[in-house]
PDB file of C-alpha atoms in Angstrom:
ATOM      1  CA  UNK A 172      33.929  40.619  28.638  1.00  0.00           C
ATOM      2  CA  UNK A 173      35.953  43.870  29.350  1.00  0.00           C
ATOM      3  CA  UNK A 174      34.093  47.223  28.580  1.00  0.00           C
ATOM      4  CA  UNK A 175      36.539  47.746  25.576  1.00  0.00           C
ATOM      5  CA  UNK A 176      35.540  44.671  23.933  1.00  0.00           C
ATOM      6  CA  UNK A 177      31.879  45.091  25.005  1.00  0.00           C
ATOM      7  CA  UNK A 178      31.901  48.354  23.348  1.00  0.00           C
ATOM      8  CA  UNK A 179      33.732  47.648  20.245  1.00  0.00           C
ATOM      9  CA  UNK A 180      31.272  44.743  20.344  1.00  0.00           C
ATOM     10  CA  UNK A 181      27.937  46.746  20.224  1.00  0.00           C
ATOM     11  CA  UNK A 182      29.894  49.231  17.782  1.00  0.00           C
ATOM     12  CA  UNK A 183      30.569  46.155  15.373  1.00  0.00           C
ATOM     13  CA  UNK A 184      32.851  47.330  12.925  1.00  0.00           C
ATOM     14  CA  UNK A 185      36.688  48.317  13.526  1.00  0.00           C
ATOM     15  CA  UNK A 186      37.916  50.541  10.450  1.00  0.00           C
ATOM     16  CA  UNK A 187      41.694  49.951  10.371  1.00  0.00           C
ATOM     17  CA  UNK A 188      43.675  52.766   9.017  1.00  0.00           C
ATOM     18  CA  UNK A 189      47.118  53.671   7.859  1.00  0.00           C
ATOM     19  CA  UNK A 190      48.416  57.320   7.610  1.00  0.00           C
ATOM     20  CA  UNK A 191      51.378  58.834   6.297  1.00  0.00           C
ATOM     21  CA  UNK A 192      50.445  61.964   7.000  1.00  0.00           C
ATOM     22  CA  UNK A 193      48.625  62.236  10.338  1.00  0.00           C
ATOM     23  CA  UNK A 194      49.205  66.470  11.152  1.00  0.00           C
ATOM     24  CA  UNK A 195      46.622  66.639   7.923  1.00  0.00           C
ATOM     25  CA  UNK A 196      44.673  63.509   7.893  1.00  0.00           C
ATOM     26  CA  UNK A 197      44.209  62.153  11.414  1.00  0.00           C
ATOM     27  CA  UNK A 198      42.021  64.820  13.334  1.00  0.00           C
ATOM     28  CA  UNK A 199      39.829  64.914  10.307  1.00  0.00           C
ATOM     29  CA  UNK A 200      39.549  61.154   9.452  1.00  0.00           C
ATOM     30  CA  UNK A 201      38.694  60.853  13.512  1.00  0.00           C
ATOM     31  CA  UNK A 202      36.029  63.099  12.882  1.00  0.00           C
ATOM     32  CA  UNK A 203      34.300  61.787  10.410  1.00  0.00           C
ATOM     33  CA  UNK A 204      34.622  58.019  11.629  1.00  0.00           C
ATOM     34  CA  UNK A 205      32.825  59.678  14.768  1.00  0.00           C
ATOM     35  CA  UNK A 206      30.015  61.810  13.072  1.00  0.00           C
ATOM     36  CA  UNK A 207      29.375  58.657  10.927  1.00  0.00           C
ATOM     37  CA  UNK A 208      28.822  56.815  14.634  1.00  0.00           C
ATOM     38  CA  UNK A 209      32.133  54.343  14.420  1.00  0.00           C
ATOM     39  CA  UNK A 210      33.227  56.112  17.369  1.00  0.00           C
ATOM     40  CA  UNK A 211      36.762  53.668  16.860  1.00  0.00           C
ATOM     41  CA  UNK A 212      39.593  52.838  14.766  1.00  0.00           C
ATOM     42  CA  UNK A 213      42.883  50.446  14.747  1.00  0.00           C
ATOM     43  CA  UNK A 214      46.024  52.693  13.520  1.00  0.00           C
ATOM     44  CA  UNK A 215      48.517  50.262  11.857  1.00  0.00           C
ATOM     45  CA  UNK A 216      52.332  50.441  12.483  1.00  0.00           C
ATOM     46  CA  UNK A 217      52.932  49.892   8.770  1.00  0.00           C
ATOM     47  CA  UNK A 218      54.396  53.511   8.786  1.00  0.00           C
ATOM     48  CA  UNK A 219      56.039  55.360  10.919  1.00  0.00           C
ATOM     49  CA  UNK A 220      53.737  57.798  11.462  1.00  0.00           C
ATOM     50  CA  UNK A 221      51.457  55.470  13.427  1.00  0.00           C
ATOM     51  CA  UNK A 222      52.583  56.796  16.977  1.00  0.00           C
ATOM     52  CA  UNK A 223      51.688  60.441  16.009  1.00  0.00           C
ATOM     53  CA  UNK A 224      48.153  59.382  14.542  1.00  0.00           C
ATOM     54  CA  UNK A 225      47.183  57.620  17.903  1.00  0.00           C
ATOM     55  CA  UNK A 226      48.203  60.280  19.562  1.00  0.00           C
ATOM     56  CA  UNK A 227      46.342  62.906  17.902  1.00  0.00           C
ATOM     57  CA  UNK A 228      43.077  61.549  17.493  1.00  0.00           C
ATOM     58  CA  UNK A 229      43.434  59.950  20.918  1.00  0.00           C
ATOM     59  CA  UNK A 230      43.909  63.629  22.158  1.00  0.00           C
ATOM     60  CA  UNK A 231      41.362  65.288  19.770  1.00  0.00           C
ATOM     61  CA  UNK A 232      38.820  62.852  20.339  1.00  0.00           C
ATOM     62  CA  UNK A 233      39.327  61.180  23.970  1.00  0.00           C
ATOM     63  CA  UNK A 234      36.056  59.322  23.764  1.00  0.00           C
ATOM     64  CA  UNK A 235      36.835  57.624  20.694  1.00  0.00           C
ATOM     65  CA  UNK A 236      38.287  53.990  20.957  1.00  0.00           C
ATOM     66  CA  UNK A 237      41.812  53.724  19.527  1.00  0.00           C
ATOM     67  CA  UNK A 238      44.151  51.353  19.080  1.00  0.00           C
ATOM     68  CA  UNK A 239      47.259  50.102  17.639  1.00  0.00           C
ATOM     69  CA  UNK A 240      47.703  47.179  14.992  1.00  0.00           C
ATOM     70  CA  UNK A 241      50.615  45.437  13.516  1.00  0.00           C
ATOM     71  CA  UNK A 242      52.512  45.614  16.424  1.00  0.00           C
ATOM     72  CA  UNK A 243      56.091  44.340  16.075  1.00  0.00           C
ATOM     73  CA  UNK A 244      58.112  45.195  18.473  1.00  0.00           C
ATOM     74  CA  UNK A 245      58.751  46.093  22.527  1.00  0.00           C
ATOM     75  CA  UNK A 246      59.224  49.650  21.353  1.00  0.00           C
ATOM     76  CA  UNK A 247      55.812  49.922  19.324  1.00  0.00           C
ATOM     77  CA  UNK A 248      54.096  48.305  22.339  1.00  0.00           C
ATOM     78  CA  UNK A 249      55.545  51.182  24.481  1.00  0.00           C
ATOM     79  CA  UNK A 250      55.143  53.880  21.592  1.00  0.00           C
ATOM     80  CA  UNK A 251      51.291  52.990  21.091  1.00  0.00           C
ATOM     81  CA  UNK A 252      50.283  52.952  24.970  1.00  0.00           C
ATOM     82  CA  UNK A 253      52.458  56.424  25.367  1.00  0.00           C
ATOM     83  CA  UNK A 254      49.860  57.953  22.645  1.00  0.00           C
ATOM     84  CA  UNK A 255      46.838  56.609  23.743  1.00  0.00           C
ATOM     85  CA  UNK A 256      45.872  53.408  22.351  1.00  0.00           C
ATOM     86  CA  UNK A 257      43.327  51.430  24.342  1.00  0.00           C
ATOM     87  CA  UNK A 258      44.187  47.805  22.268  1.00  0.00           C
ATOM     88  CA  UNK A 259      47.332  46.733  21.200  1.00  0.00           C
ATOM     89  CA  UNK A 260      47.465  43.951  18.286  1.00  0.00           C
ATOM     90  CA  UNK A 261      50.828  42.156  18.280  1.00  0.00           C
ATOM     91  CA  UNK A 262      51.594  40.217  15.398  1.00  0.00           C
ATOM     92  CA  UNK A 263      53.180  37.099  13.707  1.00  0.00           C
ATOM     93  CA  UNK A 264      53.114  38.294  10.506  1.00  0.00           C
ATOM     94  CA  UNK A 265      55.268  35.681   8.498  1.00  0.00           C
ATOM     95  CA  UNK A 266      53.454  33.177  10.349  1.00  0.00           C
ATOM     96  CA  UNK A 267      56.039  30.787  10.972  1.00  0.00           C
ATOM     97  CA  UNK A 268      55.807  30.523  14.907  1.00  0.00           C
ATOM     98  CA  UNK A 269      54.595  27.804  16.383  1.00  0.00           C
ATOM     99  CA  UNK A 270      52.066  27.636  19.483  1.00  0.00           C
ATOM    100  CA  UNK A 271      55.084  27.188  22.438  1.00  0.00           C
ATOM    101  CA  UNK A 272      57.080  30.312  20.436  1.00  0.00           C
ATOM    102  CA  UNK A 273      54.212  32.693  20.178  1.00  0.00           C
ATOM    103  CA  UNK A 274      53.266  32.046  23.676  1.00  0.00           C
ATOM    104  CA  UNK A 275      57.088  33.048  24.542  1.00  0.00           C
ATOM    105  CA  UNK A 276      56.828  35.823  22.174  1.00  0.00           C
ATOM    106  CA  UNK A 277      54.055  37.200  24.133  1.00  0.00           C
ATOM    107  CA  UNK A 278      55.461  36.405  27.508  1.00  0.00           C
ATOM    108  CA  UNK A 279      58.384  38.488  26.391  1.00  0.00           C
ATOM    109  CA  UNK A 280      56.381  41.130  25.668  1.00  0.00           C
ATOM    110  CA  UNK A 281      54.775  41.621  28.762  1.00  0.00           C
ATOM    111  CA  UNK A 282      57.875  41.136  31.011  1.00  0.00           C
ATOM    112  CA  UNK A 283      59.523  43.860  28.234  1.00  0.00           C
ATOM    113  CA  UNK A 284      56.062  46.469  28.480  1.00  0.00           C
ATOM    114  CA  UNK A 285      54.736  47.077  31.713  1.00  0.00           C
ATOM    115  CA  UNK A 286      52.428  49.148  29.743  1.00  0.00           C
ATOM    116  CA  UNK A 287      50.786  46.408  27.899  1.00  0.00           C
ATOM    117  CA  UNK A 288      48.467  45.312  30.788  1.00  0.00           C
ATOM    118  CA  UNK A 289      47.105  48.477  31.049  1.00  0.00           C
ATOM    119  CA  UNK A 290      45.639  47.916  27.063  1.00  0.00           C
ATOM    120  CA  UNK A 291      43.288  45.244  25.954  1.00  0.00           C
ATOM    121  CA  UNK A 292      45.862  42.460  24.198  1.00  0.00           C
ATOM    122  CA  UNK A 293      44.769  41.654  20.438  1.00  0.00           C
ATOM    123  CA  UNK A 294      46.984  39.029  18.441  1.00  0.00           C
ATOM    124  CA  UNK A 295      46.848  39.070  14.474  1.00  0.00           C
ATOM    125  CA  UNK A 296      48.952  35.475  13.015  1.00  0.00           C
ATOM    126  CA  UNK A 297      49.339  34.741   9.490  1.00  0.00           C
ATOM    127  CA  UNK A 298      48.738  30.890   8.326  1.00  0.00           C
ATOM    128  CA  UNK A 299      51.920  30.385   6.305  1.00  0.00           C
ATOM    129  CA  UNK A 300      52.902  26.770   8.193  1.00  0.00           C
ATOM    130  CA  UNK A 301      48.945  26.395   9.089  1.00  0.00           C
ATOM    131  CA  UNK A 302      49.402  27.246  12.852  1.00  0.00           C
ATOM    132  CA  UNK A 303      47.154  30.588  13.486  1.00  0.00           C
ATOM    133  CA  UNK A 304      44.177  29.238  15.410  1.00  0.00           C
ATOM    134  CA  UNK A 305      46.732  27.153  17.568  1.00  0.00           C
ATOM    135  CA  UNK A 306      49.328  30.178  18.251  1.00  0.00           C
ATOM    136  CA  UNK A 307      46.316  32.836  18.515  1.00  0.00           C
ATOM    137  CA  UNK A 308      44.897  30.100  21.452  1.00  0.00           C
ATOM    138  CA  UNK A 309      47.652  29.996  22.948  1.00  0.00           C
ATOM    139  CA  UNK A 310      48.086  33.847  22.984  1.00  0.00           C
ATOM    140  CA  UNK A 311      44.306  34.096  24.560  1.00  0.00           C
ATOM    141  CA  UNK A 312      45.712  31.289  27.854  1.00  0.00           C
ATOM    142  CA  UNK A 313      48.111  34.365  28.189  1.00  0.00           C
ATOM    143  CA  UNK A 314      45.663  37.305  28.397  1.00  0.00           C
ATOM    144  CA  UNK A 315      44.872  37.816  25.242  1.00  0.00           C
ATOM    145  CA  UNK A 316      41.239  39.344  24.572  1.00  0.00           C
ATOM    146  CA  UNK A 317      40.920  39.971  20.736  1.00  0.00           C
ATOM    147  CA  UNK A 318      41.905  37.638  17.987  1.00  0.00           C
ATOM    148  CA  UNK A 319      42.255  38.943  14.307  1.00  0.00           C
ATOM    149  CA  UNK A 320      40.302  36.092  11.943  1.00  0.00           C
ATOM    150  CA  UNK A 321      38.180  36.153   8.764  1.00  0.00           C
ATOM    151  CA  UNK A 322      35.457  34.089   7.670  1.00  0.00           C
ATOM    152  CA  UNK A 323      36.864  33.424   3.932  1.00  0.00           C
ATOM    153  CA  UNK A 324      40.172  31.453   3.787  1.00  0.00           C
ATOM    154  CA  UNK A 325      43.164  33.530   3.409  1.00  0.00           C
ATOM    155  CA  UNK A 326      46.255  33.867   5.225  1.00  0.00           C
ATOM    156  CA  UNK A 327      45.445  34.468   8.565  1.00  0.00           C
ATOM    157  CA  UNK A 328      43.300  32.405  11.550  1.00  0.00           C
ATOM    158  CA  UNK A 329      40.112  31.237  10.768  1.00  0.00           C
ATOM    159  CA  UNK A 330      36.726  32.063  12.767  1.00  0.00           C
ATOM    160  CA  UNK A 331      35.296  29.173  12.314  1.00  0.00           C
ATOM    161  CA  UNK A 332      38.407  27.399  13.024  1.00  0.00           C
ATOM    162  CA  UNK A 333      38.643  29.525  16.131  1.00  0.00           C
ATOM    163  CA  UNK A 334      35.231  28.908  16.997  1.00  0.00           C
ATOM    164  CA  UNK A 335      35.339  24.826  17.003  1.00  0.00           C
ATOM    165  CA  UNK A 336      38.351  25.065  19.640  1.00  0.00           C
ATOM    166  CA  UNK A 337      37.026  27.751  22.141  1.00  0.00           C
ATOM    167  CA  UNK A 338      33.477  25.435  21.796  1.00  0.00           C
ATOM    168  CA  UNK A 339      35.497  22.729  23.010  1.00  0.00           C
ATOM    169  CA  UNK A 340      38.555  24.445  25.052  1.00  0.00           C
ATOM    170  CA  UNK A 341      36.984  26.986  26.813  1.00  0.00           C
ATOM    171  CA  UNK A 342      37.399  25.877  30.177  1.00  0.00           C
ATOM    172  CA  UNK A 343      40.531  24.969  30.510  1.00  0.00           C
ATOM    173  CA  UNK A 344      41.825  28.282  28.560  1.00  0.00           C
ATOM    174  CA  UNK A 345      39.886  30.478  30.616  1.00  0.00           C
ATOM    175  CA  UNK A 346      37.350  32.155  27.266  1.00  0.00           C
ATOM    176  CA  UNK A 347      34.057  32.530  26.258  1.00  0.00           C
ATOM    177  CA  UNK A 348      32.806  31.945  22.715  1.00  0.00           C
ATOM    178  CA  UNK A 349      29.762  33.417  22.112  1.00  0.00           C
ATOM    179  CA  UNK A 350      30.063  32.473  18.740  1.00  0.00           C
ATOM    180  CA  UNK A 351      26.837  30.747  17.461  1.00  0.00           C
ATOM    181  CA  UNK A 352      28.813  28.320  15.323  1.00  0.00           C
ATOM    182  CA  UNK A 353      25.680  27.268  13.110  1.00  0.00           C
ATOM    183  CA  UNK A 354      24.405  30.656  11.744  1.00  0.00           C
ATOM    184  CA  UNK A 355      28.191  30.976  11.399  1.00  0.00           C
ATOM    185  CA  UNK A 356      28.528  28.174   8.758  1.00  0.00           C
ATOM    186  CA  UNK A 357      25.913  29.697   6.522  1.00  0.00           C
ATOM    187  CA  UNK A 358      27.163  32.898   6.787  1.00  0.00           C
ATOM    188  CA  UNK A 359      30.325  31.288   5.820  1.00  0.00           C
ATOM    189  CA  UNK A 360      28.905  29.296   2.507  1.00  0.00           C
ATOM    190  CA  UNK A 361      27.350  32.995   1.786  1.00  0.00           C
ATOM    191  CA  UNK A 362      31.143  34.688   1.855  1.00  0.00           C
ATOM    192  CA  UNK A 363      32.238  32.142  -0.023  1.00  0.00           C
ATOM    193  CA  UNK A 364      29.731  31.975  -3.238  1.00  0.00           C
ATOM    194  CA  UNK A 365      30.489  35.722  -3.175  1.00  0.00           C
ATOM    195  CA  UNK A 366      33.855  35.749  -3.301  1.00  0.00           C
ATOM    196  CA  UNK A 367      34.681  32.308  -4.791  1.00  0.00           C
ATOM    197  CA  UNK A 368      38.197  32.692  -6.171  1.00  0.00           C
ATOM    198  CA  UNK A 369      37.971  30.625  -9.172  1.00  0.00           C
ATOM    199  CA  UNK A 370      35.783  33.515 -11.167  1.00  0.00           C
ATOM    200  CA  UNK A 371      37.212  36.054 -12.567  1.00  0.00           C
ATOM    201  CA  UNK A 372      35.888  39.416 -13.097  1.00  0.00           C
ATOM    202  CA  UNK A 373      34.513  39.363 -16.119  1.00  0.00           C
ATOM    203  CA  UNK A 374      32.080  36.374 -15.011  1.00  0.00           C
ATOM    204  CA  UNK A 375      30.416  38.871 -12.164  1.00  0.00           C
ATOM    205  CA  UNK A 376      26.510  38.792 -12.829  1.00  0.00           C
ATOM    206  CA  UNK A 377      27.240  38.223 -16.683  1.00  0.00           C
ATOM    207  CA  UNK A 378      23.726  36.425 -17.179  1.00  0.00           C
ATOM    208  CA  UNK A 379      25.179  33.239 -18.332  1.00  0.00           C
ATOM    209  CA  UNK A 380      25.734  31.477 -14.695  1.00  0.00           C
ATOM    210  CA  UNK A 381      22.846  32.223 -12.754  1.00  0.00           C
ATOM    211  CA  UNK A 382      24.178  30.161  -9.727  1.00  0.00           C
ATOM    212  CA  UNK A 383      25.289  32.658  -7.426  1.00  0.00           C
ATOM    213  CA  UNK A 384      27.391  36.419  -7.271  1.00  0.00           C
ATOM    214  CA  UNK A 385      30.841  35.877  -7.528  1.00  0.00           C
ATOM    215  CA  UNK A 386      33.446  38.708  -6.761  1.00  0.00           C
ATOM    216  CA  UNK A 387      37.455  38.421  -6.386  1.00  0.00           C
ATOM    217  CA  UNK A 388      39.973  40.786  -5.293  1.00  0.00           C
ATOM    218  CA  UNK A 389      40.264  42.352  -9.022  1.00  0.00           C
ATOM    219  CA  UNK A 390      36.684  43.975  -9.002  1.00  0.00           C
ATOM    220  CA  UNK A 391      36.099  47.576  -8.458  1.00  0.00           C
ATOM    221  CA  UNK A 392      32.789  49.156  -6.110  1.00  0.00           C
ATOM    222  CA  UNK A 393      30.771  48.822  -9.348  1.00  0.00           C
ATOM    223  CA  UNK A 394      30.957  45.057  -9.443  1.00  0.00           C
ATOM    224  CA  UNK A 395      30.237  44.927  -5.530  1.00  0.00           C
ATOM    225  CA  UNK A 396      27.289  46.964  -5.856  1.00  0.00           C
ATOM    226  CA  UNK A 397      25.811  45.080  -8.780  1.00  0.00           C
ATOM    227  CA  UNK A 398      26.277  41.815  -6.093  1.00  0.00           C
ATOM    228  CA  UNK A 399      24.850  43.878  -3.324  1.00  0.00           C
ATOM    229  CA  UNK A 400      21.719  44.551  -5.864  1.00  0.00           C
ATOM    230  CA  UNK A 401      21.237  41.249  -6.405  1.00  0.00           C
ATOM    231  CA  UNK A 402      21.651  39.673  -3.501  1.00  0.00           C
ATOM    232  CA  UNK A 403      19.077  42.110  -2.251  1.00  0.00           C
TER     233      UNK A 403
END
């Protein structure tokens, strides 16, 4: 494991931002994410202002981890190393490649940015044609370090998809799961009574179904911290 992902590994949580304004939100947002002991954060280039956040928190704050999500492009790659990120997350976000085309995607990227190996590589692919855990694979044979997945189906790679191949693939891709693929599942199940998606909001802890918490997208931090309460 490389001592960026060992340390965002002990730090455990990544906070991904976006910031339209980074002269009067950056240096102060860095600040608090460090006094609050998340030391790190992933600046998304969903606006343009993305370069100049990385690069003043990066300067500001030269301890703190940054790095660079929803990368598109050649130039972004180049843009987000310039600044000072320390991870680069290129992305497939319509999520129509397959596993040959997001290798070559990546390929290209490297031969394009000379700057990339200096970075740790991340890889973020959407599920739209049901190819993420096989294009994000084939992204980690290439150098890739850091895979964007979630535990609750949605449109992106799955962990414990991810986790079944690297189980069985690790050798011959070169990786390490240290996954523990049973406490996994139940953490799984848990996710999913939360946030099962056929309730709606007004069924949240309503007294009448006393089978489990259910949240969806729709409910506010009040719902979520009724669930927390009972949960425990």
């Amino acid at each position: 494991m490389s001592d960026i992902n060992k340390r965002i590994s002990e730090i455990g949580v990544v906070p991904v931002i976006k910031l339209n304004n980074p002269e009067r939100d950056a240096e102060p947002l860095a600040k608090a994410l460090c006094a609050g002991g998340l030391p790190v954060a992933e600046v998304t280039f969903r606006t343009a202002a993305a370069e100049e956040a990385i690069r003043i928190m990066a300067s500001e704050f030269p301890d703190m981890l940054i790095g660079a999500g929803t990368v598109l492009t050649t130039a972004q790659v180049d843009e987000a190393v310039a600044a000072g990120a320390k991870t680069v997350t290129l992305c497939d976000t319509a999520g129509t490649m397959l596993p040959a085309e997001f290798a070559e995607f990546i390929k290209n990227q490297y031969e394009a940015s000379p700057s990339l190996k200096t970075v740790a590589l991340g890889v973020a692919c959407a599920n739209s044609i049901y190819m993420a855990e096989a294009c994000a694979i084939s992204a980690v044979s290439l150098g890739a370090s850091q895979i964007s997945a979630a535990a609750y189906p949605i449109n992106t790679a799955s962990i414990a998809g991810l986790a079944r191949i690297l189980a069985q693939k690790s050798d011959s891709i070169g990786a390490v799961c240290g996954i523990r693929t049973t406490i996994l599942s139940r953490i799984i199940e848990r996710i999913e009574a939360i946030c099962h998606s056929t309730k709606n909001s007004s069924s949240v802890l309503s007294g009448d179904d006393d089978s489990g918490v259910f949240l969806t997208s729709h409910d506010d931090i009040s719902a979520v911290s009724q669930a927390a309460s009972k949960l425990g």
